[in-house]
Amino acid sequence: MTDINEFKKYAYQFIDWIADYYKNIESYPVKSQSVPGEIYSKLPESPPESGESIEKIFNDFQQLILPGITHWQSPGFHAYFPANTSFPSILAEMLTAALGAQCMKWETSPAAAELEEKMMDWLKNMIGLPSGFSGVIQDSASTATLCAILTAREYISDFSVNTNGITHNKYRVFCSSEAHSSVEKAVKIAGLGKINLVKIDVDDKFSMKPDALEKAIIADNKNGFFPLCVVAALGTTGSTAIDPLKEIGSICRKYNTWLHVDAAYAGSALVLEKYRWMIKGIEMVDSFVFNPHKWMFTNFDCSAYFVKNKDVLVKTFQLVPEYLRTNTQGKKNDYSDWGVQLGRRFRALKLWFVLRNYGVTEIQQTLEKHIKLAKQFAGWISETEHFEILAPVSFNVICFRYLPKQKKSVEEINKFNEDLLFEINKTGKIYLSHTKLNGNYTIRMVTGQTNIEEHHVIRAWEIIKTTAQTLDKN
């Protein structure tokens, strides 16, 4: 398609479809009902020799692709953590796609670089980080954690690893046994070896034990290992457990260890003053990440990564070949020097739209509503025979299981709850996910989707309760 009028015609059609999609989103099965290979088998073996019309392609999108989509924006989506969007974010993404800007350096798009700098300042102030932190938008918290470990590696080695490689294998990284798998992946990519990731025991709230951390560091020191980095979590993936930041920070300062905080999901809650207790000790933190694309209504990908010393970050990643040299070098931020990627999307635009269109107050009110719905759901669980909550409800994630009448062993109870989750998701009406806590198969219910309301949670509870009772009779 090269004709501007034809483009305009289909653009209007697509907008109408998107509006209808959101209007009718609850009519779709939340989790795709496709079986493995089903979509692939319906697609042609090779691309067409001659171009096809947008009308035909769009029809195939609706007939072939849509049935294989899990609808993350449905109010019936209660799985994993949400990947939220919103109407202002979608509008901004349309503009981003139209501009097609490559935002690797200030020179290649000055507005993109300076808007990103300003948006990171806005976010920093919204969540209560100290003024000394500098921010950059990464694609995901996984990438941010990798950046943190790589930066820690260079800082502790006086930047020798980038030059000479790892000449000894004595660096250790620490996290809790409940930490996200991205920590292990980052350790592997950084060349440290997964054998040098030390997982620290957690308490009955699934939070890292500071005394166990210090004992592990002391034991490592005696054996010739060096504590490179500790990754603390504010809101673990399984249960949203909160590691004690102040105590962990004191240990990191004592042993000259980089402290990175993974607040990918729960970091958004810091816009609420009552959750600022989570970052007591933030002055001892070296890097911090949270994802507006999870719980701040901004399209994936948009991960806010903050560092106390931006010069160390830039020195770790900066590489300027002749074809990227400009006469503005060093005058403003070139964000390609702040992470792994050279090429960068204009991610700040959608954040700007969301923060301006919602405003801080509406963001706070929406998060408060999500948390209130979670407490309400947790109350129903607690008051109902055979259901039990398996972790503290700190935000808007409820971890629970059903205790069937006739099944007593851990294995039997786990199998029942696994079957229960399968049957719930098979309805297509809601979508839940699971984890394991203390060896117990745990169903997770998240009340964080952008447009969720009380009646969606009531409906989910009725489906869960009815499905469990039916399955328990068989």
Short mmCIF file of C-alpha atoms in Angstrom, two decimals:
data_model
loop_
_atom_site.label_atom_id
_atom_site.label_comp_id
_atom_site.label_asym_id
_atom_site.label_seq_id
_atom_site.Cartn_x
_atom_site.Cartn_y
_atom_site.Cartn_z
CA MET A 1 0.00 0.00 0.00
CA THR A 2 1.43 3.36 -1.05
CA ASP A 3 -1.70 5.43 -1.58
CA ILE A 4 -2.36 7.85 1.27
CA ASN A 5 -6.13 7.78 0.78
CA GLU A 6 -6.20 3.99 0.92
CA PHE A 7 -4.11 4.12 4.09
CA LYS A 8 -6.54 6.60 5.61
CA LYS A 9 -9.53 4.39 4.71
CA TYR A 10 -8.11 1.33 6.45
CA ALA A 11 -6.77 3.33 9.38
CA TYR A 12 -10.30 4.50 10.17
CA GLN A 13 -11.52 0.92 9.80
CA PHE A 14 -8.88 -0.34 12.20
CA ILE A 15 -9.74 2.33 14.77
CA ASP A 16 -13.38 1.30 14.60
CA TRP A 17 -12.34 -2.32 15.09
CA ILE A 18 -10.15 -1.45 18.10
CA ALA A 19 -12.97 0.52 19.71
CA ASP A 20 -15.39 -2.38 19.14
CA TYR A 21 -12.79 -4.82 20.45
CA TYR A 22 -12.61 -3.01 23.78
CA LYS A 23 -16.36 -2.60 23.88
CA ASN A 24 -16.87 -6.34 23.39
CA ILE A 25 -13.65 -7.71 24.92
CA GLU A 26 -15.49 -9.73 27.57
CA SER A 27 -17.18 -11.79 24.86
CA TYR A 28 -13.83 -13.40 23.95
CA PRO A 29 -12.42 -16.38 25.88
CA VAL A 30 -9.78 -14.76 28.08
CA LYS A 31 -7.25 -17.54 27.53
CA SER A 32 -6.93 -18.71 23.95
CA GLN A 33 -8.59 -22.07 23.43
CA SER A 34 -6.15 -23.01 20.64
CA VAL A 35 -4.12 -26.22 20.81
CA PRO A 36 -0.38 -26.33 19.99
CA GLY A 37 0.27 -26.10 16.25
CA GLU A 38 -3.28 -25.11 15.35
CA ILE A 39 -2.46 -21.58 14.15
CA TYR A 40 0.75 -22.63 12.43
CA SER A 41 -0.99 -25.32 10.41
CA LYS A 42 -3.49 -22.82 9.03
CA LEU A 43 -0.86 -20.43 7.72
CA PRO A 44 0.58 -20.76 4.17
CA GLU A 45 3.94 -22.46 3.72
CA SER A 46 5.41 -19.46 1.91
CA PRO A 47 4.69 -15.75 1.38
CA PRO A 48 2.56 -14.66 -1.60
CA GLU A 49 4.33 -13.86 -4.87
CA SER A 50 2.05 -10.89 -5.45
CA GLY A 51 0.86 -8.43 -2.86
CA GLU A 52 -2.50 -9.03 -1.19
CA SER A 53 -5.07 -6.47 -0.16
CA ILE A 54 -5.25 -5.09 3.37
CA GLU A 55 -8.87 -6.20 3.40
CA LYS A 56 -7.88 -9.84 2.85
CA ILE A 57 -5.04 -9.67 5.37
CA PHE A 58 -7.28 -8.07 7.98
CA ASN A 59 -9.93 -10.71 7.42
CA ASP A 60 -7.30 -13.40 8.02
CA PHE A 61 -6.21 -11.57 11.16
CA GLN A 62 -9.74 -11.90 12.51
CA GLN A 63 -10.25 -15.48 11.35
CA LEU A 64 -6.79 -17.00 11.97
CA ILE A 65 -4.92 -14.87 14.48
CA LEU A 66 -7.55 -13.61 16.90
CA PRO A 67 -8.62 -17.12 18.04
CA GLY A 68 -5.00 -17.70 19.10
CA ILE A 69 -4.78 -14.55 21.22
CA THR A 70 -5.00 -14.54 24.99
CA HIS A 71 -6.74 -11.30 25.87
CA TRP A 72 -4.50 -9.63 28.42
CA GLN A 73 -6.65 -6.50 28.43
CA SER A 74 -9.81 -8.38 29.41
CA PRO A 75 -11.14 -7.59 32.92
CA GLY A 76 -11.30 -11.39 33.29
CA PHE A 77 -7.49 -11.61 33.08
CA HIS A 78 -6.22 -12.41 36.58
CA ALA A 79 -3.05 -14.37 35.68
CA TYR A 80 0.68 -13.68 36.12
CA PHE A 81 1.06 -9.91 36.45
CA PRO A 82 -0.91 -7.73 34.07
CA ALA A 83 0.65 -6.15 30.98
CA ASN A 84 -1.64 -3.17 31.11
CA THR A 85 -2.48 -0.66 28.48
CA SER A 86 -4.96 2.22 28.31
CA PHE A 87 -6.51 4.40 25.66
CA PRO A 88 -3.98 7.27 25.99
CA SER A 89 -1.16 4.73 25.75
CA ILE A 90 -2.65 3.17 22.61
CA LEU A 91 -3.03 6.58 20.98
CA ALA A 92 0.61 7.40 21.75
CA GLU A 93 1.74 4.06 20.33
CA MET A 94 -0.02 4.91 17.09
CA LEU A 95 1.99 8.12 16.87
CA THR A 96 5.19 6.28 17.78
CA ALA A 97 4.59 3.77 14.99
CA ALA A 98 3.83 6.55 12.52
CA LEU A 99 6.98 8.50 13.39
CA GLY A 100 9.13 5.37 13.19
CA ALA A 101 11.88 7.24 15.01
CA GLN A 102 15.17 5.57 15.93
CA CYS A 103 15.94 7.05 19.34
CA MET A 104 19.40 5.72 20.07
CA LYS A 105 21.11 9.11 20.57
CA TRP A 106 20.09 12.68 21.31
CA GLU A 107 21.12 13.58 17.78
CA THR A 108 18.80 11.03 16.16
CA SER A 109 15.70 12.41 17.92
CA PRO A 110 16.29 15.22 20.45
CA ALA A 111 12.66 15.29 21.63
CA ALA A 112 12.74 11.55 22.39
CA ALA A 113 15.88 11.85 24.52
CA GLU A 114 14.76 14.91 26.43
CA LEU A 115 11.20 13.65 26.96
CA GLU A 116 12.62 10.38 28.33
CA GLU A 117 14.84 12.31 30.74
CA LYS A 118 11.88 14.35 31.94
CA MET A 119 9.58 11.32 32.27
CA MET A 120 12.16 9.57 34.43
CA ASP A 121 12.26 12.67 36.65
CA TRP A 122 8.45 12.61 36.90
CA LEU A 123 8.41 8.92 37.84
CA LYS A 124 11.25 9.36 40.33
CA ASN A 125 9.29 12.05 42.14
CA MET A 126 6.01 10.10 41.94
CA ILE A 127 7.43 7.03 43.67
CA GLY A 128 9.65 8.83 46.19
CA LEU A 129 13.17 8.05 44.97
CA PRO A 130 15.95 10.42 46.09
CA SER A 131 16.83 13.25 43.71
CA GLY A 132 20.29 11.80 43.06
CA PHE A 133 18.95 8.91 40.99
CA SER A 134 18.98 9.11 37.18
CA GLY A 135 16.59 7.11 35.03
CA VAL A 136 16.36 5.41 31.65
CA ILE A 137 13.60 3.38 30.00
CA GLN A 138 14.61 -0.24 29.39
CA ASP A 139 12.48 -2.76 27.52
CA SER A 140 11.91 -4.98 30.56
CA ALA A 141 12.94 -5.55 34.16
CA SER A 142 14.93 -8.58 32.98
CA THR A 143 17.11 -6.30 30.87
CA ALA A 144 17.38 -3.82 33.74
CA THR A 145 18.56 -6.55 36.11
CA LEU A 146 21.13 -7.66 33.54
CA CYS A 147 22.32 -4.05 33.26
CA ALA A 148 22.62 -3.86 37.05
CA ILE A 149 24.72 -7.02 37.31
CA LEU A 150 26.93 -6.01 34.38
CA THR A 151 27.44 -2.55 35.89
CA ALA A 152 28.21 -4.08 39.29
CA ARG A 153 30.70 -6.42 37.61
CA GLU A 154 32.54 -3.52 35.99
CA TYR A 155 32.39 -1.23 39.01
CA ILE A 156 33.75 -3.86 41.40
CA SER A 157 36.45 -4.98 38.92
CA ASP A 158 37.45 -1.37 38.13
CA PHE A 159 36.11 -1.97 34.61
CA SER A 160 38.70 -4.65 33.89
CA VAL A 161 36.25 -7.38 32.83
CA ASN A 162 35.09 -5.40 29.80
CA THR A 163 38.75 -5.23 28.73
CA ASN A 164 40.22 -8.55 29.79
CA GLY A 165 37.23 -10.81 30.39
CA ILE A 166 36.65 -12.66 33.65
CA THR A 167 40.06 -13.88 34.73
CA HIS A 168 38.73 -15.61 37.83
CA ASN A 169 35.38 -17.07 38.74
CA LYS A 170 35.02 -15.71 42.25
CA TYR A 171 32.16 -13.20 41.93
CA ARG A 172 28.90 -14.06 43.68
CA VAL A 173 25.38 -12.71 43.25
CA PHE A 174 22.74 -13.11 45.97
CA CYS A 175 18.95 -13.10 45.84
CA SER A 176 16.14 -14.79 47.74
CA SER A 177 14.83 -18.22 46.84
CA GLU A 178 11.66 -16.42 45.68
CA ALA A 179 13.44 -14.02 43.31
CA HIS A 180 12.51 -13.81 39.64
CA SER A 181 14.22 -16.17 37.20
CA SER A 182 15.65 -13.14 35.36
CA VAL A 183 18.33 -12.92 38.06
CA GLU A 184 19.63 -16.37 37.17
CA LYS A 185 19.45 -15.58 33.47
CA ALA A 186 21.39 -12.34 33.99
CA VAL A 187 24.09 -14.13 35.97
CA LYS A 188 24.50 -16.61 33.11
CA ILE A 189 24.60 -13.91 30.42
CA ALA A 190 27.09 -11.85 32.46
CA GLY A 191 29.50 -14.79 32.36
CA LEU A 192 29.45 -15.32 36.11
CA GLY A 193 27.95 -18.82 35.92
CA LYS A 194 24.74 -19.93 37.59
CA ILE A 195 26.83 -21.81 40.14
CA ASN A 196 27.74 -18.38 41.54
CA LEU A 197 24.15 -17.35 42.17
CA VAL A 198 23.42 -17.86 45.86
CA LYS A 199 19.75 -18.13 46.79
CA ILE A 200 19.00 -17.01 50.33
CA ASP A 201 16.31 -18.57 52.52
CA VAL A 202 13.07 -16.69 53.16
CA ASP A 203 10.91 -16.25 56.25
CA ASP A 204 7.28 -17.23 56.73
CA LYS A 205 6.24 -14.20 54.65
CA PHE A 206 8.55 -15.32 51.80
CA SER A 207 10.90 -12.35 52.36
CA MET A 208 14.67 -12.67 52.29
CA LYS A 209 16.30 -13.27 55.68
CA PRO A 210 19.01 -10.61 56.22
CA ASP A 211 20.89 -12.72 58.75
CA ALA A 212 21.02 -15.61 56.27
CA LEU A 213 22.36 -13.22 53.63
CA GLU A 214 25.15 -11.98 55.85
CA LYS A 215 26.10 -15.52 56.87
CA ALA A 216 26.32 -16.51 53.19
CA ILE A 217 28.54 -13.51 52.39
CA ILE A 218 30.84 -14.25 55.35
CA ALA A 219 31.12 -17.91 54.34
CA ASP A 220 31.94 -16.88 50.77
CA ASN A 221 34.61 -14.44 51.91
CA LYS A 222 36.33 -17.21 53.86
CA ASN A 223 36.35 -19.33 50.71
CA GLY A 224 37.83 -16.60 48.53
CA PHE A 225 34.61 -15.42 46.87
CA PHE A 226 33.64 -11.77 46.46
CA PRO A 227 30.06 -10.50 46.99
CA LEU A 228 29.38 -8.69 43.71
CA CYS A 229 25.67 -7.89 43.87
CA VAL A 230 22.55 -8.48 45.94
CA VAL A 231 19.16 -8.37 44.20
CA ALA A 232 16.37 -7.48 46.62
CA ALA A 233 12.72 -7.77 45.61
CA LEU A 234 9.86 -5.45 46.42
CA GLY A 235 7.03 -7.73 45.35
CA THR A 236 8.30 -11.17 44.33
CA THR A 237 6.66 -12.81 41.32
CA GLY A 238 5.16 -15.71 43.22
CA SER A 239 3.56 -13.97 46.18
CA THR A 240 4.59 -10.25 46.04
CA ALA A 241 6.77 -10.71 49.12
CA ILE A 242 8.79 -7.67 50.22
CA ASP A 243 12.45 -8.04 51.11
CA PRO A 244 13.61 -5.86 54.06
CA LEU A 245 15.49 -3.18 52.14
CA LYS A 246 17.03 -1.27 55.04
CA GLU A 247 18.61 -4.34 56.63
CA ILE A 248 19.82 -5.69 53.29
CA GLY A 249 21.21 -2.26 52.37
CA SER A 250 23.23 -2.09 55.57
CA ILE A 251 24.78 -5.46 54.79
CA CYS A 252 25.62 -4.40 51.23
CA ARG A 253 27.35 -1.23 52.46
CA LYS A 254 29.28 -3.22 55.05
CA TYR A 255 30.67 -5.59 52.41
CA ASN A 256 30.96 -3.10 49.53
CA THR A 257 28.32 -4.92 47.48
CA TRP A 258 26.12 -3.48 44.73
CA LEU A 259 22.43 -3.46 45.72
CA HIS A 260 19.85 -3.74 42.97
CA VAL A 261 16.11 -3.60 43.72
CA ASP A 262 13.62 -5.46 41.54
CA ALA A 263 10.26 -3.78 42.11
CA ALA A 264 8.99 -4.67 38.64
CA TYR A 265 5.33 -5.01 39.60
CA ALA A 266 4.86 -3.58 43.08
CA GLY A 267 6.99 -0.50 42.46
CA SER A 268 3.94 1.23 41.05
CA ALA A 269 2.37 1.07 44.52
CA LEU A 270 4.96 3.58 45.70
CA VAL A 271 2.79 6.33 44.20
CA LEU A 272 0.69 5.68 47.33
CA GLU A 273 2.30 7.26 50.40
CA LYS A 274 1.23 4.37 52.63
CA TYR A 275 3.60 2.04 50.73
CA ARG A 276 6.70 4.23 50.99
CA TRP A 277 7.83 2.18 54.00
CA MET A 278 9.01 -0.39 51.42
CA ILE A 279 11.88 1.89 50.36
CA LYS A 280 13.24 2.78 53.78
CA GLY A 281 16.95 2.38 53.15
CA ILE A 282 16.70 3.51 49.51
CA GLU A 283 19.77 5.74 50.06
CA MET A 284 21.84 2.52 50.20
CA VAL A 285 20.50 1.24 46.86
CA ASP A 286 22.62 1.43 43.69
CA SER A 287 19.94 0.58 41.10
CA PHE A 288 16.18 0.21 41.07
CA VAL A 289 13.63 -0.94 38.49
CA PHE A 290 9.86 -0.97 38.16
CA ASN A 291 7.57 -1.50 35.18
CA PRO A 292 4.91 1.06 34.24
CA HIS A 293 3.87 -1.55 31.64
CA LYS A 294 2.66 -3.80 34.43
CA TRP A 295 0.55 -1.67 36.76
CA MET A 296 0.69 1.89 35.45
CA PHE A 297 -1.45 1.52 32.33
CA THR A 298 1.36 1.96 29.80
CA ASN A 299 1.86 -0.44 26.89
CA PHE A 300 4.63 -2.99 27.03
CA ASP A 301 7.52 -2.30 26.73
CA CYS A 302 8.30 0.39 29.31
CA SER A 303 10.57 -0.46 32.23
CA ALA A 304 11.83 2.41 34.41
CA TYR A 305 15.41 1.78 35.52
CA PHE A 306 17.13 4.13 37.96
CA VAL A 307 20.79 4.30 38.98
CA LYS A 308 22.53 6.32 41.67
CA ASN A 309 25.71 6.74 39.62
CA LYS A 310 24.90 7.20 35.95
CA ASP A 311 28.58 7.62 35.06
CA VAL A 312 29.30 4.04 36.12
CA LEU A 313 26.37 2.79 34.02
CA VAL A 314 27.49 4.74 30.95
CA LYS A 315 31.12 3.67 31.33
CA THR A 316 29.97 0.03 31.41
CA PHE A 317 28.05 0.21 28.14
CA GLN A 318 29.37 3.15 26.13
CA LEU A 319 30.97 2.34 22.81
CA VAL A 320 31.05 5.05 20.15
CA PRO A 321 32.23 3.95 16.69
CA GLU A 322 33.06 6.67 14.19
CA TYR A 323 29.71 6.41 12.42
CA LEU A 324 27.90 7.32 15.66
CA ARG A 325 30.08 10.27 16.66
CA THR A 326 28.31 13.63 16.84
CA ASN A 327 29.22 17.16 17.85
CA THR A 328 26.58 16.99 20.62
CA GLN A 329 28.32 14.06 22.34
CA GLY A 330 28.19 14.50 26.12
CA LYS A 331 25.93 17.55 26.07
CA LYS A 332 22.73 15.53 26.64
CA ASN A 333 21.92 11.90 27.36
CA ASP A 334 22.59 9.41 24.58
CA TYR A 335 20.48 6.56 25.95
CA SER A 336 22.07 3.92 23.73
CA ASP A 337 24.99 4.24 26.19
CA TRP A 338 22.71 3.37 29.13
CA GLY A 339 22.04 -0.27 28.34
CA VAL A 340 22.40 -3.24 26.02
CA GLN A 341 20.44 -1.92 23.05
CA LEU A 342 21.76 0.44 20.43
CA GLY A 343 18.45 0.86 18.62
CA ARG A 344 15.68 2.26 20.82
CA ARG A 345 11.97 2.90 20.39
CA PHE A 346 10.32 6.18 21.39
CA ARG A 347 8.94 4.67 24.62
CA ALA A 348 8.70 7.93 26.55
CA LEU A 349 5.85 9.23 24.39
CA LYS A 350 3.26 6.74 25.67
CA LEU A 351 4.36 7.35 29.26
CA TRP A 352 3.92 11.10 28.74
CA PHE A 353 0.40 10.56 27.38
CA VAL A 354 -0.59 8.26 30.25
CA LEU A 355 0.79 10.41 33.07
CA ARG A 356 -0.78 13.55 31.65
CA ASN A 357 -4.16 12.03 30.76
CA TYR A 358 -4.60 10.15 34.06
CA GLY A 359 -2.79 12.53 36.36
CA VAL A 360 -1.21 11.31 39.59
CA THR A 361 -4.49 11.39 41.50
CA GLU A 362 -6.37 9.07 39.14
CA ILE A 363 -3.43 6.65 39.03
CA GLN A 364 -3.47 6.56 42.83
CA GLN A 365 -7.23 6.06 42.94
CA THR A 366 -7.10 3.22 40.41
CA LEU A 367 -4.36 1.38 42.30
CA GLU A 368 -6.29 1.85 45.54
CA LYS A 369 -9.35 0.31 43.89
CA HIS A 370 -7.33 -2.71 42.69
CA ILE A 371 -5.91 -3.25 46.18
CA LYS A 372 -9.36 -2.91 47.77
CA LEU A 373 -10.77 -5.54 45.37
CA ALA A 374 -7.95 -7.91 46.36
CA LYS A 375 -8.70 -7.47 50.06
CA GLN A 376 -12.37 -8.13 49.34
CA PHE A 377 -11.54 -11.33 47.44
CA ALA A 378 -9.17 -12.44 50.20
CA GLY A 379 -12.00 -11.94 52.70
CA TRP A 380 -14.26 -14.30 50.74
CA ILE A 381 -11.47 -16.90 50.63
CA SER A 382 -10.91 -16.68 54.39
CA GLU A 383 -14.59 -17.04 55.19
CA THR A 384 -15.20 -20.09 52.99
CA GLU A 385 -14.65 -23.66 54.10
CA HIS A 386 -11.95 -25.62 52.23
CA PHE A 387 -10.23 -22.54 50.75
CA GLU A 388 -7.10 -21.11 52.37
CA ILE A 389 -4.75 -18.19 51.71
CA LEU A 390 -1.10 -19.20 51.44
CA ALA A 391 0.72 -15.83 51.52
CA PRO A 392 0.19 -12.31 52.87
CA VAL A 393 -1.93 -10.13 50.60
CA SER A 394 0.37 -7.11 50.40
CA PHE A 395 -1.01 -5.56 47.22
CA ASN A 396 -3.50 -7.06 44.80
CA VAL A 397 -2.29 -10.65 44.41
CA ILE A 398 -4.06 -13.39 46.35
CA CYS A 399 -2.31 -16.77 46.68
CA PHE A 400 -4.70 -19.54 47.66
CA ARG A 401 -5.63 -23.18 47.28
CA TYR A 402 -8.60 -25.46 47.84
CA LEU A 403 -8.45 -28.31 50.35
CA PRO A 404 -10.58 -31.15 48.96
CA LYS A 405 -12.57 -33.31 51.35
CA GLN A 406 -11.08 -36.71 50.56
CA LYS A 407 -7.52 -35.84 49.55
CA LYS A 408 -5.05 -35.45 52.38
CA SER A 409 -1.46 -35.82 51.13
CA VAL A 410 0.48 -32.88 49.69
CA GLU A 411 0.68 -34.64 46.33
CA GLU A 412 -3.07 -35.25 46.21
CA ILE A 413 -3.90 -31.68 47.21
CA ASN A 414 -1.44 -30.30 44.68
CA LYS A 415 -2.89 -32.44 41.90
CA PHE A 416 -6.42 -31.34 42.79
CA ASN A 417 -5.47 -27.65 42.61
CA GLU A 418 -3.64 -28.15 39.35
CA ASP A 419 -6.78 -29.77 37.93
CA LEU A 420 -8.88 -26.99 39.43
CA LEU A 421 -6.82 -24.31 37.69
CA PHE A 422 -7.10 -26.17 34.37
CA GLU A 423 -10.89 -26.43 34.68
CA ILE A 424 -11.23 -22.75 35.63
CA ASN A 425 -9.17 -21.59 32.66
CA LYS A 426 -10.97 -24.00 30.33
CA THR A 427 -14.18 -22.02 30.86
CA GLY A 428 -12.65 -19.12 28.94
CA LYS A 429 -14.41 -16.71 31.29
CA ILE A 430 -11.40 -15.92 33.49
CA TYR A 431 -7.70 -16.70 33.42
CA LEU A 432 -5.60 -17.49 36.53
CA SER A 433 -2.01 -18.73 36.90
CA HIS A 434 -0.09 -20.55 39.62
CA THR A 435 3.13 -20.81 41.58
CA LYS A 436 4.50 -23.11 44.29
CA LEU A 437 4.97 -21.87 47.86
CA ASN A 438 6.62 -24.19 50.40
CA GLY A 439 5.98 -27.04 47.96
CA ASN A 440 2.26 -26.28 47.79
CA TYR A 441 0.60 -25.79 44.39
CA THR A 442 -0.75 -22.27 44.70
CA ILE A 443 -3.36 -20.52 42.55
CA ARG A 444 -2.77 -16.80 42.03
CA MET A 445 -5.58 -14.28 41.57
CA VAL A 446 -4.53 -10.78 40.43
CA THR A 447 -6.89 -7.81 40.52
CA GLY A 448 -4.73 -5.42 38.50
CA GLN A 449 -6.19 -5.22 35.00
CA THR A 450 -6.76 -1.60 33.94
CA ASN A 451 -10.56 -1.78 33.62
CA ILE A 452 -11.43 -4.28 36.34
CA GLU A 453 -14.47 -3.54 38.50
CA GLU A 454 -16.08 -5.22 41.50
CA HIS A 455 -18.53 -7.25 39.41
CA HIS A 456 -15.60 -8.87 37.56
CA VAL A 457 -14.13 -10.04 40.87
CA ILE A 458 -17.52 -11.31 42.06
CA ARG A 459 -17.88 -13.25 38.82
CA ALA A 460 -14.39 -14.72 39.15
CA TRP A 461 -15.10 -15.84 42.72
CA GLU A 462 -18.32 -17.57 41.70
CA ILE A 463 -16.51 -19.43 38.89
CA ILE A 464 -13.68 -20.48 41.19
CA LYS A 465 -15.99 -21.57 44.01
CA THR A 466 -18.44 -23.45 41.75
CA THR A 467 -15.68 -25.18 39.80
CA ALA A 468 -13.92 -26.29 43.00
CA GLN A 469 -17.11 -27.66 44.53
CA THR A 470 -18.03 -29.53 41.33
CA LEU A 471 -14.57 -31.03 41.04
CA ASP A 472 -14.60 -32.05 44.70
CA LYS A 473 -17.73 -34.14 44.17
CA ASN A 474 -16.07 -36.30 41.49
#
